Short mmCIF file of C-alpha atoms in Angstrom, two decimals:
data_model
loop_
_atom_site.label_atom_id
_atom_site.label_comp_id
_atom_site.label_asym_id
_atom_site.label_seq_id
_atom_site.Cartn_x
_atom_site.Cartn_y
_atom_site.Cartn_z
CA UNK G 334 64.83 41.93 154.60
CA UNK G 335 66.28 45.42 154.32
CA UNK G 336 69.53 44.54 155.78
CA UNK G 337 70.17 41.48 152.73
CA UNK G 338 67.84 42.99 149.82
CA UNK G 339 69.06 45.40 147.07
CA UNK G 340 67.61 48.79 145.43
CA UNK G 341 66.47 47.13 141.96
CA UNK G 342 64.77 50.13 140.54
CA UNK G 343 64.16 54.26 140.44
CA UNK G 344 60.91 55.01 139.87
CA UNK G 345 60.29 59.24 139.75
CA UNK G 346 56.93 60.66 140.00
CA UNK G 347 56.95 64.48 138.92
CA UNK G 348 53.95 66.49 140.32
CA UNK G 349 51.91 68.96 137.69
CA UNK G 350 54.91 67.85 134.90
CA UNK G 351 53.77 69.70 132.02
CA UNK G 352 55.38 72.17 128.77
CA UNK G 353 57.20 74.48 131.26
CA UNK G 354 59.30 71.19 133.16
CA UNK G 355 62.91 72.47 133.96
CA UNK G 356 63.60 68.81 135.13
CA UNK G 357 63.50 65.40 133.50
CA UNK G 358 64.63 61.87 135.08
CA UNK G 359 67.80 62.17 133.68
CA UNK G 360 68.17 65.56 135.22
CA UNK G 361 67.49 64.07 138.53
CA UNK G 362 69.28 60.54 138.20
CA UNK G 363 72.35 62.34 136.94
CA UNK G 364 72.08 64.56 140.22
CA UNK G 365 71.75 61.53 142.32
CA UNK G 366 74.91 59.67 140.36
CA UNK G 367 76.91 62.87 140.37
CA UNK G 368 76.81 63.70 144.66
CA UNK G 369 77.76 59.70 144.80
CA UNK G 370 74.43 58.65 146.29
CA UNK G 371 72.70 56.46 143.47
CA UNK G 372 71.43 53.43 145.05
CA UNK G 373 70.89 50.69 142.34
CA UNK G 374 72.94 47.60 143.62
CA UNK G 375 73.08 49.14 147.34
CA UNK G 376 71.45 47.44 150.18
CA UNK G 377 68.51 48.64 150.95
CA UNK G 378 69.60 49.61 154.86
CA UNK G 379 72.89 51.51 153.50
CA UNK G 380 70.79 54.24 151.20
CA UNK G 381 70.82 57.46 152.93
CA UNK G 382 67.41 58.83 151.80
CA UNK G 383 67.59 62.34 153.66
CA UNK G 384 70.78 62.97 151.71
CA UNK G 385 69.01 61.93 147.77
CA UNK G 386 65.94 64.64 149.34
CA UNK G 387 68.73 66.80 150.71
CA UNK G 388 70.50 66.59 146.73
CA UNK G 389 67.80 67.45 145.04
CA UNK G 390 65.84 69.75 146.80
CA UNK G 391 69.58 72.18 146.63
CA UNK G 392 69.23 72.43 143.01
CA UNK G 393 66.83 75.66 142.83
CA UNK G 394 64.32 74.22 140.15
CA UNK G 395 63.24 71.48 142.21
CA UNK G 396 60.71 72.84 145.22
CA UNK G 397 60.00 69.51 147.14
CA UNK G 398 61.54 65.94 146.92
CA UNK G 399 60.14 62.90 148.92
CA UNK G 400 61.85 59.28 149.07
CA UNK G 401 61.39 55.94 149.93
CA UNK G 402 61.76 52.66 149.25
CA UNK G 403 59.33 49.93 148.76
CA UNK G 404 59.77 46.10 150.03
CA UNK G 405 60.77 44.78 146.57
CA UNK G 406 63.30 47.41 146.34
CA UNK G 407 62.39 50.07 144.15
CA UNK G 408 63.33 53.54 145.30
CA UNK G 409 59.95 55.81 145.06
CA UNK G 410 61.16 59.40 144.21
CA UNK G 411 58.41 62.36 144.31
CA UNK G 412 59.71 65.31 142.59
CA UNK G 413 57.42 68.62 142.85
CA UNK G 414 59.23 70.87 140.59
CA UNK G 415 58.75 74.92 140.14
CA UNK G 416 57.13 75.95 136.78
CA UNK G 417 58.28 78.94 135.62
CA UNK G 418 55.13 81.41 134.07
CA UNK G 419 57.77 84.16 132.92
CA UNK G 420 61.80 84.27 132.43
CA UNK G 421 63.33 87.91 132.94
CA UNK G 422 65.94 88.88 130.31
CA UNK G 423 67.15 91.92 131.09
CA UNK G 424 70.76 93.52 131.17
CA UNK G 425 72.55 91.24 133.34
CA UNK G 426 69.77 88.77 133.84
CA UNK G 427 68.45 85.59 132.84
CA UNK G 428 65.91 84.31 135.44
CA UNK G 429 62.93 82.13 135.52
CA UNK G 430 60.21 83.47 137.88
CA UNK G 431 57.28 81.03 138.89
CA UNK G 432 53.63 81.15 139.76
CA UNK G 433 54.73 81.51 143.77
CA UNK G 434 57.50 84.10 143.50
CA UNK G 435 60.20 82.51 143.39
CA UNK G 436 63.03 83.40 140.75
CA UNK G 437 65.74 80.81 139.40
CA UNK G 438 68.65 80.63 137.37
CA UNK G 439 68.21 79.88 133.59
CA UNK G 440 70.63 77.33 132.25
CA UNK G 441 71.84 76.20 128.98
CA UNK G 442 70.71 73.36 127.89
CA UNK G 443 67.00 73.78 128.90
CA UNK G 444 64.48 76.31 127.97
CA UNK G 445 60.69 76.89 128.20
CA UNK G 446 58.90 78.68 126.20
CA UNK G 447 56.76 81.39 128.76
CA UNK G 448 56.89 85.24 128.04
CA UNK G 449 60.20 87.17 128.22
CA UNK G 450 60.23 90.14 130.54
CA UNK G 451 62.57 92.94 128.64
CA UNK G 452 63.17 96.26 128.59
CA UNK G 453 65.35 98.71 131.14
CA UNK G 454 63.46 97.45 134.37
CA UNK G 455 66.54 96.68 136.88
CA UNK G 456 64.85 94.24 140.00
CA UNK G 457 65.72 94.88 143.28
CA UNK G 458 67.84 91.44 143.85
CA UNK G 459 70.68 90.52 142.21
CA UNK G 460 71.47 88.45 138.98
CA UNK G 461 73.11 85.14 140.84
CA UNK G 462 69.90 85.50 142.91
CA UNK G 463 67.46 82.45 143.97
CA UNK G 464 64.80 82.37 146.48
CA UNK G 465 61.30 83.75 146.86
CA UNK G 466 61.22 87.49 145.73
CA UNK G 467 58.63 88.48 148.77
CA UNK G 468 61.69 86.83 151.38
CA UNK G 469 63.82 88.99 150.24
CA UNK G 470 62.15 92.28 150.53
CA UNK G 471 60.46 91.34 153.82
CA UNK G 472 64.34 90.12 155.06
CA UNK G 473 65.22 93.99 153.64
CA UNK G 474 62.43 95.84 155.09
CA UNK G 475 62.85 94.03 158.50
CA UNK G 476 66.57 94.82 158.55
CA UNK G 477 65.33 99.09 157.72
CA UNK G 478 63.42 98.38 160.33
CA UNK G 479 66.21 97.87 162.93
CA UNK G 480 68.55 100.29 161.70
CA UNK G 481 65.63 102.65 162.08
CA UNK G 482 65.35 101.64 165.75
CA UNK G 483 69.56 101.66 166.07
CA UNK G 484 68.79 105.45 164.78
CA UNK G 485 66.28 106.27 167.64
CA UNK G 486 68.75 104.83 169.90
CA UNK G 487 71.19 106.41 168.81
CA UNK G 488 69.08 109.83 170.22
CA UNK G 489 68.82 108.99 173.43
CA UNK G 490 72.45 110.31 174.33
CA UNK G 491 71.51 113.43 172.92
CA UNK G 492 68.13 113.94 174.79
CA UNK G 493 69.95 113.37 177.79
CA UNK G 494 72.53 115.91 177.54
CA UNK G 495 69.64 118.28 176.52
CA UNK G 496 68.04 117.57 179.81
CA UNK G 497 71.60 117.25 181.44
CA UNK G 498 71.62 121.04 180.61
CA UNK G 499 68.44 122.30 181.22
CA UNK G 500 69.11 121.37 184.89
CA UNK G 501 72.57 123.24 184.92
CA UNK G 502 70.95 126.12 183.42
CA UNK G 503 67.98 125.91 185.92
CA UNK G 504 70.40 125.88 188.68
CA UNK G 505 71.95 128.93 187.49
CA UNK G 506 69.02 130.71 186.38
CA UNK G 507 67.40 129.78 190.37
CA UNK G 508 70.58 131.69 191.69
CA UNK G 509 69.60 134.63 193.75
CA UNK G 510 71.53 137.04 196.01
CA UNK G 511 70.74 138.61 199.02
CA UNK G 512 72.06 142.26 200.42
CA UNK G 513 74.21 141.56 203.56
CA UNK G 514 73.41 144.05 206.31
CA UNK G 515 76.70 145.41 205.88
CA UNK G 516 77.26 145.16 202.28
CA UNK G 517 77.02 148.61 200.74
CA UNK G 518 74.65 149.48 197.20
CA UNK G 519 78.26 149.83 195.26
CA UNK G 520 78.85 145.79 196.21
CA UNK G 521 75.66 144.75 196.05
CA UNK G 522 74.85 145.94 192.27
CA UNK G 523 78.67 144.62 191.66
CA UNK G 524 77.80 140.78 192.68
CA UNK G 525 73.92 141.25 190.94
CA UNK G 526 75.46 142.78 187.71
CA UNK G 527 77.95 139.70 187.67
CA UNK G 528 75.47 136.99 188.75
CA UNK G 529 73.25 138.65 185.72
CA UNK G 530 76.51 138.41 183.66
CA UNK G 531 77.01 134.54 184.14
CA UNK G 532 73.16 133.84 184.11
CA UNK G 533 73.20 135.37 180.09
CA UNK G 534 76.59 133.75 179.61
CA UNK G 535 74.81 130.40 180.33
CA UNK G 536 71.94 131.16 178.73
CA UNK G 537 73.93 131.77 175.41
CA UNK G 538 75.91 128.93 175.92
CA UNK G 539 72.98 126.40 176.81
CA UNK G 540 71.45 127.95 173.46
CA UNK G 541 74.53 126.86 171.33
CA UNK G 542 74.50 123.56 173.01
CA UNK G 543 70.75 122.37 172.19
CA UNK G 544 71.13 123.85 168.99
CA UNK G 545 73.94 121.55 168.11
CA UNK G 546 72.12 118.77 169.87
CA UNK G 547 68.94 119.41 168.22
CA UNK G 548 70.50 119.22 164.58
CA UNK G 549 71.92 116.30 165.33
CA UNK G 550 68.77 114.86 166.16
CA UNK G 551 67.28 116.43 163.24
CA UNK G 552 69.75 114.22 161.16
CA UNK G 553 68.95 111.07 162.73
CA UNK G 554 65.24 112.17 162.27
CA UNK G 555 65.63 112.74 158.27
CA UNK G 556 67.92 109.33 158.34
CA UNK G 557 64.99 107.85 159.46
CA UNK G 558 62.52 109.17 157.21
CA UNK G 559 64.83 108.49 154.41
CA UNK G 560 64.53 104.68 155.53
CA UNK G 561 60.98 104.55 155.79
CA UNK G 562 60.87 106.08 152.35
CA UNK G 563 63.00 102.76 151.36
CA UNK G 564 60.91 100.65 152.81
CA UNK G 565 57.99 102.14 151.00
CA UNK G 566 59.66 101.98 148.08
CA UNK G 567 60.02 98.13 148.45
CA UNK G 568 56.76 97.68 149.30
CA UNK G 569 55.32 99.08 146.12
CA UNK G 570 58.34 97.26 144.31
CA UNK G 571 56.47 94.02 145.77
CA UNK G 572 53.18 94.96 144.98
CA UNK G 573 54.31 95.68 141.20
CA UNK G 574 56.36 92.13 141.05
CA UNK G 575 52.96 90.45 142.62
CA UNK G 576 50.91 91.92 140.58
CA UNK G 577 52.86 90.98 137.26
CA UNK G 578 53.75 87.54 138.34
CA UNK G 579 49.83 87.35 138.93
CA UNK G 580 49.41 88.54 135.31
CA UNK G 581 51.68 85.80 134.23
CA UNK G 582 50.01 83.38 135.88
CA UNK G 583 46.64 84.00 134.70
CA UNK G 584 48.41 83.90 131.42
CA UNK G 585 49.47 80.34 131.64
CA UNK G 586 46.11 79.25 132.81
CA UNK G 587 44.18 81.27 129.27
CA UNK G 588 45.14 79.09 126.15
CA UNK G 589 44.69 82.43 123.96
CA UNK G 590 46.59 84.73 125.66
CA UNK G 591 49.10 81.58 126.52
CA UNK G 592 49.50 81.51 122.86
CA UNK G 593 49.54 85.24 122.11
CA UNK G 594 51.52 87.06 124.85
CA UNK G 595 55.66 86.25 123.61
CA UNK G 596 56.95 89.79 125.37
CA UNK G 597 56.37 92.05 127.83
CA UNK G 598 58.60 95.10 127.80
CA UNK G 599 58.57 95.95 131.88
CA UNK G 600 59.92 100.22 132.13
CA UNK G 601 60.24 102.54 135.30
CA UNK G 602 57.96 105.59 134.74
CA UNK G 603 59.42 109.01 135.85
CA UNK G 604 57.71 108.37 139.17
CA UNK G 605 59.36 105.09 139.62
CA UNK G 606 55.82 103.02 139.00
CA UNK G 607 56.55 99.87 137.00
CA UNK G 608 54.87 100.06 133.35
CA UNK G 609 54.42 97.13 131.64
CA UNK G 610 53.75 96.77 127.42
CA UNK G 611 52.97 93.63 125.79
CA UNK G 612 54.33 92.31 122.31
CA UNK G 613 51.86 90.05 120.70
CA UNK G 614 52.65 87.33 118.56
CA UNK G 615 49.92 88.66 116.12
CA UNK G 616 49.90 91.67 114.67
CA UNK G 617 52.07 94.27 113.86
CA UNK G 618 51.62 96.82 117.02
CA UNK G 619 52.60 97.00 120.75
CA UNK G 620 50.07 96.91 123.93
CA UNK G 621 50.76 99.41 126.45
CA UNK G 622 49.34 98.21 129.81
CA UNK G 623 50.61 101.16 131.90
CA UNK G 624 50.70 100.47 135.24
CA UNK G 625 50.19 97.50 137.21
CA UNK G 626 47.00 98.22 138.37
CA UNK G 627 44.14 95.87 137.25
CA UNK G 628 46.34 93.75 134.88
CA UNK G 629 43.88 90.55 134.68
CA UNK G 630 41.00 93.39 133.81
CA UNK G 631 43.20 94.63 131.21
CA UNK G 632 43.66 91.62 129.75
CA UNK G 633 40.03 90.95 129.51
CA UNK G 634 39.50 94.20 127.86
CA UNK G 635 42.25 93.65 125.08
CA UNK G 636 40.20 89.93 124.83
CA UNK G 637 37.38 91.68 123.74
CA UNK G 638 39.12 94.14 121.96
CA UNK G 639 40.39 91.24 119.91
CA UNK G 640 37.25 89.78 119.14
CA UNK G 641 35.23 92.79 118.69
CA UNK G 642 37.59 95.19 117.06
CA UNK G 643 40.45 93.70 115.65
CA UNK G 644 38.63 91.03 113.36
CA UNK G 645 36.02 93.70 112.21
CA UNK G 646 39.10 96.32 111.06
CA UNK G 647 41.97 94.07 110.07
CA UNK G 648 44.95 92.94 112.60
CA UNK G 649 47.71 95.53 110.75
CA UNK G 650 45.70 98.62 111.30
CA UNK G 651 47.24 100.20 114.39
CA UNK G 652 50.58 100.39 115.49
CA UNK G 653 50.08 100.79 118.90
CA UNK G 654 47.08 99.81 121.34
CA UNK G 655 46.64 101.42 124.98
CA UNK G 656 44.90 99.59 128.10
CA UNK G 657 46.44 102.43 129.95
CA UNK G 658 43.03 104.04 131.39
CA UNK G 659 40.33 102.29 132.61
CA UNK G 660 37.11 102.03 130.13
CA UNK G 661 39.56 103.19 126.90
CA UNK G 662 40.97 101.34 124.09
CA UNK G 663 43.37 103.59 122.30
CA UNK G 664 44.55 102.24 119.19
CA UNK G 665 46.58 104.23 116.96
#
């Protein structure tokens, strides 16, 4: 049957389709006609099915494709798309992040409409990136990790040659001399005052040596540090991009705050801490979240700011409104 039947039909399935789709059955059947693997009028034995998965899942805005075909001939295609909850427009990028982590290109010709991320926060991947976020931090932080080991490597050489010369200058330092029955005083003191001579000759010169050895394992040492200190640095970068994308997400799932959140303006502090403000569609003022500590909390509070202070003075009042501090509303 499948070796004298055609494909008749494409049937696509899209899993959790909704407002934010990047990807529509033409998207997907112009993928399949442009890589040369459409299948209408094909027998049904000659379709390659891992290459149509293979075709779509490389396109970044599709996250899972599954094929087959049924006895009658109509090719079954499951699409399980990403859904963007935020698209980062910043200098130099134009991104779609999703629920998960995971950041995409934006192209013409499509757009969804999810909060824009602005302002003079600079990510830690680069513009043409796409991937999860959290993979490419780990990948970074794994590859600190061996150059931090390469560094402590690196010191075993020099803790070698420190010991190397604590031997030597053990040897010399053992070195004794006896009196010969027939040496006189005069020689005696002559070969003691010169073995004394070459003992504090060594002793200087051992001192220069594990000086120099030391610094240079206190520069391998502060190398090291310095990389921990980047991988710190990337942790709490992650932590800050989870906790935002988490903001976002619990965004998308609140119809009011779905509707109401159109811009969040995402700033480095002074002590590098990500600070996050929110521009309203509403009103005439700007919500300053601080940090991203306790987002979804803050989000609740300006909730019930909304309905329990804002309707009661007027929506124009303030100009500015700060979550910044837990148990405050600071409206100015």
């Amino acid at each position: 049957h499948r070796a004298t039947h055609r494909v008749e039909s494409i049937d696509i399935e899209f899993e959790n389709q909704g407002s934010n789709s990047l990807v529509d059955r033409a998207m997907v059947e112009g993928w399949i006609e442009e890589s040369g693997l459409m299948p209408l009028g094909h027998i049904i034995d000659s379709v390659d099915i891992a290459a149509i998965e293979q075709e779509l899942t490389r396109h970044s805005v599709v996250a899972e494709a599954n094929a087959y075909i049924t006895f009658n001939g109509s090719l079954k295609l499951h699409v399980r798309e990403r859904m963007p909850v935020a698209r980062l427009r910043t200098t130099g990028y134009d991104l779609y992040i999703t629920q998960d982590g995971y950041v995409l290109p934006a192209h013409e010709g499509y757009s969804v409409r999810v909060p824009v991320i602005t302002g003079d926060y600079t990510p830690v991947f680069s513009p043409d990136y796409s991937g999860y976020i959290s993979d490419m931090i780990n990948d970074t932080i794994a590859s600190l990790d061996r150059h931090i080991a390469e560094l402590e490597e690196a010191k075993i050489p020099l803790y070698t040659q420190i010991n190397d010369h604590r031997r030597a200058m053990r040897s010399v330092t053992s070195e004794t001399i006896r009196k010969g029955i027939f040496m006189s005083e005069q020689e005696f003191s002559v070969l003691k005052q010169d073995l004394d001579e070459r003992k504090n000759i060594a002793r200087s010169l051992f001192r220069d040596q594990q000086a120099a050895l030391e610094a240079e394992i206190a520069i391998l040492a502060e190398a090291q540090e310095a990389t921990r200190r980047s991988q710190q640095t990337l942790r709490t970068i992650l932590t800050d991009l989870e906790a935002m994308i988490a903001m976002f997400a619990h965004i998308e799932q609140d119809d009011f705050l779905r509707a109401e959140v159109v811009q969040v303006i995402a700033t480095n502090e002074n002590n590098g801490a990500l600070s996050l403000s929110l521009i309203p569609r509403s009103g005439r003022f700007t919500v300053d979240l601080g940090t991203t500590e306790g987002l979804i909390r803050k989000l609740s509070t300006l909730k019930r700011f909304y309905d329990n202070g804002l309707d009661n003075v007027g929506w124009n009042r303030y100009r500015s409104i700060s979550l910044r501090y837990r148990g405050q509303v600071v409206c100015q």
